[in-house]
Each structure stands twice: as structure tokens, then as C-alpha cells.
Amino acid sequence: MAESSSILPLRLTGVTYRVRGETLIDNISADLPADGRCVILGPNGAGKSLLLRLCHGLLRPSAGRIEWAAGNGERVRRGQSMVFQNPVLLRRSTAGNIRYPLGLHGVPRAERQAAVDQALARAGLTEVAGRPARVLSGGEQQRLAIARAWVTRPEVLFLDEPTSNLDPAATRAIEDMILAVAQTGTKIIMTTHDLGQARRLADEILFLHRGRLLERTPAAEFFAAPQTAEAATFLKGDLLC
């Protein structure tokens, strides 16, 4: 079989994840294409972060299949990155954190500084390039984590609640950065429980509740006319049981 020119689409077929007999992700099937920003939306505890980790390969499903167009080898591992809700930064400078994955990916040493400079500029972190990464503000640390994940130009960038616990100014800066990264051709797949953020960023919505995928639809259609009672309740701001 000829190798695909892209690692996408990503196909989930009957994906289920259980822990100690409890089903946390329940029989999810969906195809995620190369285009569009995909937001996995739902209340806290819906299974959003678990689904993201399954897609990224950090967890194995208890049942079902997760398949990339390019298979599941080294090319797929190098073609995707993930930023966690609370990113772990290296004990290095801001620039050093971005430079590190370039070496791991075999980028020639002569090309690394230009790539670091570009990523710093995109993240708005040029002025703090020499500052220790772990003394940056929460918003700066999250932008650094996104820049570090993006610098190797992955085809897919997974983001888990990227603006959780940040103030509006920091949230806006990160959302602007996400849009800029998407414009470079990187597929964004992210989780959020923030309806406003989903409206601003999503092209497609995957709505989860209690580990089940209840809706998968273009964002405009989801917000205008949700298909399930659970989604309608969530959109109204009411509590889901």
C-alpha cells in the first residue's frame, strides 16, 4: 500500500476506554479530516481530555480502533504534538525550551536559531527569550508550550483546555496564537468547556457528555440548532446531570 502524503484523516471506530470496570469513553466513532479547527466540547467530566489522550496515543483504547491515514509508525508520532492544560517546561530559558525539540527532530544546527526566533515572535515572547521559562507568567508559559509544540511544524496539534484559569487578556493572546498556528496548515484539535471560546475558534464541534459523542457537526449549525436535548441544555448554561 502506498504511503499517504498526510497522516490525516484520523479515524476513530468504536473507541471505548474503561478503568476498573467503569466506561469513561463509550463507543465513539468519528473521522477527523485535515481541514478545519475541531473543538471537543462538553461539561467537566465529559471525557474530553481522555479522548484527546487516546487520539494522541498516550492511552490505548479498551476496545475499538484509532487509525491515522499514514498508519501508526514513526511518521505519525513525529507528525503530531500535544500541549497539556498544565504544561511542563524544561529548566532552561524560554528560547532553550523551543530549541530543544528541534534537536530531537534532527533539524540541522545551522537552521535552529531562525526557527526559534520565528516561534518566539509568533508567541510574542521575543523580549523574554533569555528568561528562565519557569518564572514566566501562566499565560506566557502556555504560549511557550504552544510555540515549543509548533516549532517542529506538526500536522496535528492537540490542545487540552489551553486557557484554563487564565485571565481574559491571556486567553485572547493564546486564542490569537491558535488561529495563527492554524493558518500555517497545522490541524487544531482542542478541548474546552468554554462556550465563548468554542464559538470563536471552532469550525467543527464534537460534543461529549458522559463519555459519549452526542453530536458532531459544523460549529455554526451546532450553536444555531443543537440536535440533542443535552447539547441544548449545555448551550443554555444549565447543569447537565
Short mmCIF file of C-alpha atoms in Angstrom, two decimals, residues 44-241:
data_model
loop_
_atom_site.label_atom_id
_atom_site.label_comp_id
_atom_site.label_asym_id
_atom_site.label_seq_id
_atom_site.Cartn_x
_atom_site.Cartn_y
_atom_site.Cartn_z
CA ASN A 44 -16.36 18.96 33.07
CA GLY A 45 -16.10 15.21 33.38
CA ALA A 46 -17.44 14.53 29.88
CA GLY A 47 -14.28 12.68 28.83
CA LYS A 48 -12.76 15.38 26.64
CA SER A 49 -9.19 15.12 27.93
CA LEU A 50 -9.32 11.33 27.90
CA LEU A 51 -10.40 11.33 24.26
CA LEU A 52 -7.58 13.72 23.37
CA ARG A 53 -5.02 11.46 25.07
CA LEU A 54 -6.40 8.44 23.24
CA CYS A 55 -6.12 10.23 19.91
CA HIS A 56 -2.55 11.33 20.66
CA GLY A 57 -1.57 7.79 21.60
CA LEU A 58 -0.86 8.36 25.28
CA LEU A 59 -3.58 5.84 26.18
CA ARG A 60 -4.69 2.66 24.47
CA PRO A 61 -8.42 2.11 23.96
CA SER A 62 -10.02 -0.81 25.77
CA ALA A 63 -11.94 -1.52 22.58
CA GLY A 64 -12.18 -0.07 19.09
CA ARG A 65 -9.56 1.37 16.75
CA ILE A 66 -7.74 4.67 16.30
CA GLU A 67 -6.21 4.83 12.82
CA TRP A 68 -4.21 7.50 11.01
CA ALA A 69 -4.10 7.70 7.21
CA ALA A 70 -0.32 7.12 7.38
CA GLY A 71 -0.56 4.16 9.74
CA ASN A 72 0.74 4.30 13.30
CA GLY A 73 4.51 4.42 12.91
CA GLU A 74 7.27 6.95 13.48
CA ARG A 75 5.90 9.33 10.87
CA VAL A 76 2.65 9.66 12.78
CA ARG A 77 4.45 10.13 16.11
CA ARG A 78 6.56 12.93 14.65
CA GLY A 79 3.61 14.48 12.85
CA GLN A 80 1.64 15.37 15.96
CA SER A 81 2.21 17.33 19.15
CA MET A 82 0.19 17.93 22.29
CA VAL A 83 0.02 20.75 24.84
CA PHE A 84 -1.43 19.89 28.21
CA GLN A 85 -3.60 22.03 30.43
CA ASN A 86 -0.65 22.45 32.81
CA PRO A 87 2.45 22.23 30.59
CA VAL A 88 5.76 21.02 31.96
CA LEU A 89 8.60 23.33 30.95
CA LEU A 90 12.27 22.47 30.95
CA ARG A 91 14.71 24.10 33.37
CA ARG A 92 16.06 26.21 30.54
CA SER A 93 15.50 29.61 29.08
CA THR A 94 12.40 30.43 27.08
CA ALA A 95 14.42 30.11 23.87
CA GLY A 96 16.05 26.91 25.14
CA ASN A 97 12.68 25.26 25.59
CA ILE A 98 11.85 25.93 21.95
CA ARG A 99 15.29 24.88 20.70
CA TYR A 100 15.19 21.51 22.46
CA PRO A 101 12.62 19.70 20.24
CA LEU A 102 14.40 20.91 17.10
CA GLY A 103 17.40 18.82 18.08
CA LEU A 104 15.20 15.82 18.81
CA HIS A 105 13.66 16.12 15.35
CA GLY A 106 17.04 16.30 13.65
CA VAL A 107 16.79 19.89 12.44
CA PRO A 108 20.30 20.96 11.34
CA ARG A 109 22.02 23.10 13.96
CA ALA A 110 22.52 25.93 11.45
CA GLU A 111 18.75 26.19 10.94
CA ARG A 112 17.64 26.07 14.56
CA GLN A 113 18.11 29.70 15.57
CA ALA A 114 15.95 31.02 12.76
CA ALA A 115 13.22 28.55 13.72
CA VAL A 116 13.48 29.56 17.39
CA ASP A 117 13.29 33.25 16.52
CA GLN A 118 10.22 32.69 14.37
CA ALA A 119 8.45 30.70 17.07
CA LEU A 120 9.30 33.29 19.72
CA ALA A 121 7.90 36.06 17.54
CA ARG A 122 4.71 34.14 16.82
CA ALA A 123 4.22 33.60 20.56
CA GLY A 124 5.04 37.20 21.46
CA LEU A 125 7.92 36.04 23.64
CA THR A 126 10.93 37.58 21.90
CA GLU A 127 11.60 40.01 24.74
CA VAL A 128 11.74 37.19 27.32
CA ALA A 129 13.80 34.77 25.20
CA GLY A 130 16.62 34.61 27.75
CA ARG A 131 14.43 34.47 30.84
CA PRO A 132 14.06 31.13 32.69
CA ALA A 133 10.89 29.53 31.37
CA ARG A 134 9.57 28.60 34.79
CA VAL A 135 9.41 32.20 36.02
CA LEU A 136 7.14 33.31 33.19
CA SER A 137 3.51 34.15 33.88
CA GLY A 138 0.87 31.48 33.39
CA GLY A 139 -0.20 32.91 30.05
CA GLU A 140 3.39 33.24 28.86
CA GLN A 141 4.13 29.65 29.86
CA GLN A 142 1.15 28.39 27.89
CA ARG A 143 2.17 30.40 24.82
CA LEU A 144 5.68 28.99 25.18
CA ALA A 145 4.30 25.45 25.37
CA ILE A 146 2.31 26.02 22.18
CA ALA A 147 5.34 27.56 20.44
CA ARG A 148 7.50 24.61 21.51
CA ALA A 149 4.92 22.15 20.16
CA TRP A 150 4.51 24.07 16.90
CA VAL A 151 8.19 24.76 16.11
CA THR A 152 8.62 21.33 14.51
CA ARG A 153 5.61 22.07 12.28
CA PRO A 154 3.39 19.14 13.21
CA GLU A 155 0.45 18.29 11.00
CA VAL A 156 -1.76 18.00 14.09
CA LEU A 157 -1.63 19.97 17.33
CA PHE A 158 -3.71 18.68 20.25
CA LEU A 159 -4.55 21.30 22.88
CA ASP A 160 -6.14 20.34 26.20
CA GLU A 161 -8.07 23.26 27.74
CA PRO A 162 -5.31 25.70 26.67
CA THR A 163 -6.71 28.73 28.51
CA SER A 164 -7.95 27.15 31.72
CA ASN A 165 -7.56 29.50 34.73
CA LEU A 166 -6.18 32.38 32.63
CA ASP A 167 -7.46 35.94 32.62
CA PRO A 168 -9.22 37.41 29.55
CA ALA A 169 -6.11 39.15 28.20
CA ALA A 170 -4.01 35.99 28.38
CA THR A 171 -6.87 33.98 26.89
CA ARG A 172 -7.15 36.37 23.96
CA ALA A 173 -3.40 36.15 23.27
CA ILE A 174 -3.50 32.36 23.22
CA GLU A 175 -6.59 32.25 21.02
CA ASP A 176 -4.89 34.60 18.56
CA MET A 177 -1.88 32.30 18.57
CA ILE A 178 -4.03 29.23 17.95
CA LEU A 179 -5.61 30.91 14.93
CA ALA A 180 -2.18 31.91 13.63
CA VAL A 181 -0.86 28.36 14.02
CA ALA A 182 -3.90 27.01 12.18
CA GLN A 183 -3.18 29.38 9.31
CA THR A 184 0.22 27.72 8.84
CA GLY A 185 -1.57 24.48 7.94
CA THR A 186 -1.48 22.68 11.29
CA LYS A 187 -4.71 20.90 12.18
CA ILE A 188 -6.01 22.05 15.58
CA ILE A 189 -7.87 19.55 17.75
CA MET A 190 -8.62 21.01 21.15
CA THR A 191 -10.83 20.59 24.19
CA THR A 192 -12.75 23.25 26.05
CA HIS A 193 -15.81 23.62 28.24
CA ASP A 194 -15.92 27.36 27.42
CA LEU A 195 -18.80 28.10 25.06
CA GLY A 196 -17.44 31.50 24.10
CA GLN A 197 -14.09 30.02 23.16
CA ALA A 198 -15.73 27.29 21.12
CA ARG A 199 -17.75 29.89 19.22
CA ARG A 200 -14.61 31.90 18.48
CA LEU A 201 -12.35 29.05 17.42
CA ALA A 202 -14.31 26.05 16.19
CA ASP A 203 -15.05 25.06 12.62
CA GLU A 204 -16.39 21.71 13.83
CA ILE A 205 -17.81 20.63 17.18
CA LEU A 206 -17.61 17.21 18.80
CA PHE A 207 -19.99 17.39 21.77
CA LEU A 208 -19.31 14.88 24.55
CA HIS A 209 -21.37 14.03 27.60
CA ARG A 210 -20.65 11.15 30.00
CA GLY A 211 -18.07 9.74 27.63
CA ARG A 212 -20.43 9.54 24.66
CA LEU A 213 -20.23 11.52 21.44
CA LEU A 214 -23.70 13.03 21.18
CA GLU A 215 -23.13 15.42 18.29
CA ARG A 216 -20.57 16.03 15.58
CA THR A 217 -21.49 18.94 13.39
CA PRO A 218 -20.21 22.20 11.87
CA ALA A 219 -19.90 24.78 14.61
CA ALA A 220 -22.41 27.22 13.12
CA GLU A 221 -25.07 24.51 12.95
CA PHE A 222 -24.32 23.28 16.46
CA PHE A 223 -24.78 26.69 18.03
CA ALA A 224 -27.83 27.57 15.92
CA ALA A 225 -29.72 24.31 16.25
CA PRO A 226 -28.32 21.62 18.57
CA GLN A 227 -29.67 18.17 17.75
CA THR A 228 -29.84 16.72 21.27
CA ALA A 229 -31.51 17.81 24.48
CA GLU A 230 -28.17 17.55 26.30
CA ALA A 231 -26.47 19.97 23.90
CA ALA A 232 -29.37 22.40 24.10
CA THR A 233 -29.19 22.30 27.89
CA PHE A 234 -25.44 22.89 27.82
CA LEU A 235 -25.81 25.83 25.41
CA LYS A 236 -28.35 27.44 27.73
CA GLY A 237 -25.84 27.28 30.56
CA ASP A 238 -27.86 24.84 32.61
CA LEU A 239 -26.29 21.98 34.53
CA LEU A 240 -26.17 18.58 32.88
CA CYS A 241 -26.88 15.56 35.04
#
